[in-house]
PDB file of C-alpha atoms in Angstrom:
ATOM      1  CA  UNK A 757     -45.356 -79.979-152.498  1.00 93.00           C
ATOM      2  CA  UNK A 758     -43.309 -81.905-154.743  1.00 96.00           C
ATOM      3  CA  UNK A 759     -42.768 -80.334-157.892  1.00 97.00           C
ATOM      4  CA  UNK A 760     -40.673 -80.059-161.276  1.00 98.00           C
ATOM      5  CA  UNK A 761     -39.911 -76.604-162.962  1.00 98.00           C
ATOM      6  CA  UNK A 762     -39.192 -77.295-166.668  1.00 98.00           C
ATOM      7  CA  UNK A 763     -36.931 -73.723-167.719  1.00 96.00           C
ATOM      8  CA  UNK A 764     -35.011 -73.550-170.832  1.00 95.00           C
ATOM      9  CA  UNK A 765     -32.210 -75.374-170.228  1.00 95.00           C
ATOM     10  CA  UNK A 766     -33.549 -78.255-167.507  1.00 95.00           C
ATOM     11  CA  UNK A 767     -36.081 -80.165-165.840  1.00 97.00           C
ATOM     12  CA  UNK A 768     -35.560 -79.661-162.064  1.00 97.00           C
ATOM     13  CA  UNK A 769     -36.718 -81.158-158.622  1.00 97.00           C
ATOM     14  CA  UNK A 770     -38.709 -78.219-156.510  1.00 97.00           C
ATOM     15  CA  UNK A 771     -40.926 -78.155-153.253  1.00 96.00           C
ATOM     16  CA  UNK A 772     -43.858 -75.376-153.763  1.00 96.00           C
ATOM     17  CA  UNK A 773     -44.946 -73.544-150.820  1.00 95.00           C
ATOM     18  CA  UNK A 774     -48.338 -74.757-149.881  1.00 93.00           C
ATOM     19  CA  UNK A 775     -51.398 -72.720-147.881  1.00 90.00           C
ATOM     20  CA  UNK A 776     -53.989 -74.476-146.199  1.00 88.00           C
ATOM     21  CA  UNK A 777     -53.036 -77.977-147.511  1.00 83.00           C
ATOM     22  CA  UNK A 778     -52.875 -76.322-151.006  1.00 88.00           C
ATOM     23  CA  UNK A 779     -50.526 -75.308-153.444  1.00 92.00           C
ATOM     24  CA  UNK A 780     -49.390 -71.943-153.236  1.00 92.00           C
ATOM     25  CA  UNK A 781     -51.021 -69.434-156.156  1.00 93.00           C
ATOM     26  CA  UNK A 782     -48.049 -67.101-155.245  1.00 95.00           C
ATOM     27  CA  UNK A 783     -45.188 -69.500-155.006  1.00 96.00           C
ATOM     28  CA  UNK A 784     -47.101 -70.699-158.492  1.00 95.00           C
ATOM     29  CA  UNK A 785     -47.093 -67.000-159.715  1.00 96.00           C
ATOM     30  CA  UNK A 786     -43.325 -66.232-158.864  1.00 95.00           C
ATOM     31  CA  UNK A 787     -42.267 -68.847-160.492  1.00 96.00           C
ATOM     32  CA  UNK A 788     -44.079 -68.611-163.476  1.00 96.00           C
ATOM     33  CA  UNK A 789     -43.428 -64.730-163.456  1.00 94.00           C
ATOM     34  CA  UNK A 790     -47.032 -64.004-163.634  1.00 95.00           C
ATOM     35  CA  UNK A 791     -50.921 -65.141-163.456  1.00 96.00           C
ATOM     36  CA  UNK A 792     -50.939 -69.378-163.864  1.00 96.00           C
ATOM     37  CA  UNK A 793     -52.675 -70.975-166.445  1.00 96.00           C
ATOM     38  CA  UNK A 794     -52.834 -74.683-166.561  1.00 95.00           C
ATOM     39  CA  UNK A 795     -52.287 -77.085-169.137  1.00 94.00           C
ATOM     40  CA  UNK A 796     -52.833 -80.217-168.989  1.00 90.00           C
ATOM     41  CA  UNK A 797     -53.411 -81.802-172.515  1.00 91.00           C
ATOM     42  CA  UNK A 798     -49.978 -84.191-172.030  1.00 93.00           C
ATOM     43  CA  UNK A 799     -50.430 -86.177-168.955  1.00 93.00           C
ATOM     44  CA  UNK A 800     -53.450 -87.779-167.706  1.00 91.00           C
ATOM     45  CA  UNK A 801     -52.473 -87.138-163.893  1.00 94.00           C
ATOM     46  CA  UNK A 802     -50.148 -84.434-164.147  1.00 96.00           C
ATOM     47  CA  UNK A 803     -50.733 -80.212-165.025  1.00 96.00           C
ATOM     48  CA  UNK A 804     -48.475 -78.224-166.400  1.00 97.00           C
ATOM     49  CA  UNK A 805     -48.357 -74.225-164.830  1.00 97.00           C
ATOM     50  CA  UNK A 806     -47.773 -71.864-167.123  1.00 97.00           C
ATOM     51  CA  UNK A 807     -47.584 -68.115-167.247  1.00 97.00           C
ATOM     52  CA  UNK A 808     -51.114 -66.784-168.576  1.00 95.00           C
ATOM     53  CA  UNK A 809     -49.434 -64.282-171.187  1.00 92.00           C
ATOM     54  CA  UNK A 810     -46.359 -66.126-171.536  1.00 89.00           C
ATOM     55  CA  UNK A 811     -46.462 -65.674-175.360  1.00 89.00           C
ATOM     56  CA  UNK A 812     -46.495 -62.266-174.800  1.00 91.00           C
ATOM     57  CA  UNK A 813     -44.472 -61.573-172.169  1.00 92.00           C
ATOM     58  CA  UNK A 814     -41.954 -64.637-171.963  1.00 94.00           C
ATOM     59  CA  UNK A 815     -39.450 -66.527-174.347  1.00 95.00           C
ATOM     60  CA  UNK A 816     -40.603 -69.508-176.292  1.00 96.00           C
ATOM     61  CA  UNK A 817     -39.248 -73.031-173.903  1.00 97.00           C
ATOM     62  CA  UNK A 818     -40.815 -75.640-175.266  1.00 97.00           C
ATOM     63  CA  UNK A 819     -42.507 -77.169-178.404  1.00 97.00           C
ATOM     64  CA  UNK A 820     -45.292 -79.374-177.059  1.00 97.00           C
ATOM     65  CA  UNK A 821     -45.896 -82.515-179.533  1.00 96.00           C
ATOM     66  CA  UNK A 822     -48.897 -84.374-179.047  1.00 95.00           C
ATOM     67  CA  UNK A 823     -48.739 -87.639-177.827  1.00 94.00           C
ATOM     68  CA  UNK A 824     -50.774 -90.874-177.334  1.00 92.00           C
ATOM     69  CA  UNK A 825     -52.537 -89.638-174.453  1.00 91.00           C
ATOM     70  CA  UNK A 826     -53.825 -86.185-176.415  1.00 94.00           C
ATOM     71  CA  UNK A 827     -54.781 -88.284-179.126  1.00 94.00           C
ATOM     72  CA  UNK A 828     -56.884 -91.015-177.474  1.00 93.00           C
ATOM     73  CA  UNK A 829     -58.709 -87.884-175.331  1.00 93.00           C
ATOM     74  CA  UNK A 830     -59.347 -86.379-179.162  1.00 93.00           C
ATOM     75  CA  UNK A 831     -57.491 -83.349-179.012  1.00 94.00           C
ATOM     76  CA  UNK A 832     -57.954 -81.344-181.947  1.00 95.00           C
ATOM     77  CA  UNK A 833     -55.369 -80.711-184.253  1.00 95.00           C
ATOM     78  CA  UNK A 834     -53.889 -77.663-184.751  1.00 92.00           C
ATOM     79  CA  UNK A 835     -53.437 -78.184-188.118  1.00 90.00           C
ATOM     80  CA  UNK A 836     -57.260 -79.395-189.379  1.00 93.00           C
ATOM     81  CA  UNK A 837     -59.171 -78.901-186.232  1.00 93.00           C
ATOM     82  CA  UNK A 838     -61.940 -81.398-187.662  1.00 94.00           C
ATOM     83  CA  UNK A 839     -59.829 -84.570-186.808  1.00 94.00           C
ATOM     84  CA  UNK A 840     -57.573 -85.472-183.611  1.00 94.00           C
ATOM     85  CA  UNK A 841     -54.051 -85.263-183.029  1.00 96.00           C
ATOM     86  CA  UNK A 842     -51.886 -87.547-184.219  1.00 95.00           C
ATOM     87  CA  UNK A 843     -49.235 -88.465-181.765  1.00 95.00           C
ATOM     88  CA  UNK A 844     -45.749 -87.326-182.995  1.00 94.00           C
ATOM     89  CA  UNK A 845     -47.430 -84.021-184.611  1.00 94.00           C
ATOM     90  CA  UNK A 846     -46.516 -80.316-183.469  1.00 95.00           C
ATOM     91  CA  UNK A 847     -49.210 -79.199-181.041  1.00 96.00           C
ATOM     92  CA  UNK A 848     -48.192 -75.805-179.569  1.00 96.00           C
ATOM     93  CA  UNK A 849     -45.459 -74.077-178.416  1.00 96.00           C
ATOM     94  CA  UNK A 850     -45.081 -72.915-174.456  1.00 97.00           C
ATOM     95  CA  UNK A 851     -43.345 -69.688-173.308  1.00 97.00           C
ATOM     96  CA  UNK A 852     -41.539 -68.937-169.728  1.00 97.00           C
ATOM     97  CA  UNK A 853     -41.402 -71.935-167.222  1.00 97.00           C
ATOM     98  CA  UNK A 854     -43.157 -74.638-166.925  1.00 98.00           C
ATOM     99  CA  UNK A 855     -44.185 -76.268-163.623  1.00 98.00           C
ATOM    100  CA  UNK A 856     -45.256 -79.895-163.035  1.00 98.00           C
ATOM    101  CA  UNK A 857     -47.457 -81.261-160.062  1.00 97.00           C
ATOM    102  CA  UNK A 858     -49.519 -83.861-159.531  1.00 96.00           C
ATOM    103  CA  UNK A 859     -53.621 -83.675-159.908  1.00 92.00           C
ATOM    104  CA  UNK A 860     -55.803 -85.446-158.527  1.00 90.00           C
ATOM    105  CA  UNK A 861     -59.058 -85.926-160.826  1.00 87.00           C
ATOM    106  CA  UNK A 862     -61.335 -87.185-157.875  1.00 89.00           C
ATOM    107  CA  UNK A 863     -60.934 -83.752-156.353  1.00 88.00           C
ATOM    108  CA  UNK A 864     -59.501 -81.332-158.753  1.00 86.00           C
ATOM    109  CA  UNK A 865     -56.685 -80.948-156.760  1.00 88.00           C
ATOM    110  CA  UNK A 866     -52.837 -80.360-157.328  1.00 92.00           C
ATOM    111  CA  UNK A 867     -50.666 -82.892-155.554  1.00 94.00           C
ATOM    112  CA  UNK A 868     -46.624 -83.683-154.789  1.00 95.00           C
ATOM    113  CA  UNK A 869     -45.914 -85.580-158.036  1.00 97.00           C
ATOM    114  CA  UNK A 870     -45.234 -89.440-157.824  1.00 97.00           C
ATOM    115  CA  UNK A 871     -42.042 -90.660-158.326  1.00 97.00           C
ATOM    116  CA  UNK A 872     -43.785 -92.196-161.949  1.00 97.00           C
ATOM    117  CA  UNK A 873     -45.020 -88.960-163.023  1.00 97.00           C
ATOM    118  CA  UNK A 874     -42.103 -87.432-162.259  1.00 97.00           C
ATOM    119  CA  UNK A 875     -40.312 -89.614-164.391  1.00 97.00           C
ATOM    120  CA  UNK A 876     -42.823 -89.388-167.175  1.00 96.00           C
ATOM    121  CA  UNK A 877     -42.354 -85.595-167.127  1.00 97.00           C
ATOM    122  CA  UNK A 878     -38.697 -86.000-166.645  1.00 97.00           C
ATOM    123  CA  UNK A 879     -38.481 -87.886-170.263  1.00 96.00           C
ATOM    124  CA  UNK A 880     -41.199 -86.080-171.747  1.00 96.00           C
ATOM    125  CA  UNK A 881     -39.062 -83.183-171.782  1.00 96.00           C
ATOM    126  CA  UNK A 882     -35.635 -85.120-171.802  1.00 95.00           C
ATOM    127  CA  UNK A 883     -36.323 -87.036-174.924  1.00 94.00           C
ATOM    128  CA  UNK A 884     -39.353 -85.568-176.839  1.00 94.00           C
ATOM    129  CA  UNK A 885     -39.822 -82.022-176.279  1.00 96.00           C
ATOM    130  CA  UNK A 886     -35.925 -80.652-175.468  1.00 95.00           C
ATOM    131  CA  UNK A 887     -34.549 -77.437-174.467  1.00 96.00           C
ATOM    132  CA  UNK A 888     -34.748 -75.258-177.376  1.00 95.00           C
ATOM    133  CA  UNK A 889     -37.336 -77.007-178.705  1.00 96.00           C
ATOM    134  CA  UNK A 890     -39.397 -73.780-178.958  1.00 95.00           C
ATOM    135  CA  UNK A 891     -37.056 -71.359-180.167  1.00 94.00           C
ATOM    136  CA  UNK A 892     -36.641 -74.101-182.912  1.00 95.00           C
ATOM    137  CA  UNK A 893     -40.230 -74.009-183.790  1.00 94.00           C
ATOM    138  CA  UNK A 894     -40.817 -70.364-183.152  1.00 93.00           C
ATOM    139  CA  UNK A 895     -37.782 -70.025-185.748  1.00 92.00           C
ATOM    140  CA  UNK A 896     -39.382 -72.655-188.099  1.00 90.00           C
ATOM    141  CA  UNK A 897     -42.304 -70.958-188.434  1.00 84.00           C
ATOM    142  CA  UNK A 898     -40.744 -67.054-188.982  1.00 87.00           C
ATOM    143  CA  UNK A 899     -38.906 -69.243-191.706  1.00 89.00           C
ATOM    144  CA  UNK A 900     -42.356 -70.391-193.623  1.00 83.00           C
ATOM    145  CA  UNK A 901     -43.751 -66.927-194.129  1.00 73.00           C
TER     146      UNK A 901
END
């Protein structure tokens, strides 16, 4: 399955193992050094695989900011929970490596990423949310208390 594997230094081309016509929860698992948890606030066809205790266990990658998508779905902020997102504002901040596949809302399913969404991911985290984005923010913040 085609894939992208965001680390802390680039966003990468991959091919996860698949079982039964399915993405591989190990191949997921190994390469997120742990249990998977999705995220999928950014992209409307795309999740993000992250590792489940990745704040605890892994170094900050990358500082998620919220974009047009999060806001128009009504994401809450993190900020004042009582009103959306604004697009451009500091949403979270993700630890370990991120991967990228396609999903398919009809069935729930992850899918090889499109040569679009793989190009929306690739500037996503090219342009917008860069490597060392989160050790930025994870400094930022140590810096406010």
């Amino acid at each position: 399955m085609k894939a992208l594997l965001i680390d802390y230094r680039q966003v990468r081309h991959i091919n996860l193992k698949e079982e039964d016509g399915r993405v591989s929860l190990k191949d997921l698992q190994h390469r997120v050094g742990g249990y998977v948890e999705p995220f999928d606030p950014l992209f409307e066809t795309v999740t993000l695989y992250v590792n489940e205790d990745g704040i605890g266990c892994c170094d900050p990658n990358r500082l998620i900011v919220a974009n047009r998508h999060m806001a128009e779905e009504g994401y809450a902020s993190p900020k004042d929970p009582c009103r959306p997102v604004t697009p451009g504002e500091p949403y979270t901040i993700l630890h370990g490596n991120i991967i990228a596949v396609g999903h398919d809302p009809q069935t729930g399913e992850a899918r090889s990423l499109t040569d679009r969404e793989e190009r929306e991911v690739r500037d996503y985290f090219h342009r917008v949310s860069r490597p060392g984005s989160g050790v930025m923010a994870v400094l930022a913040i140590r810096a406010e208390r």
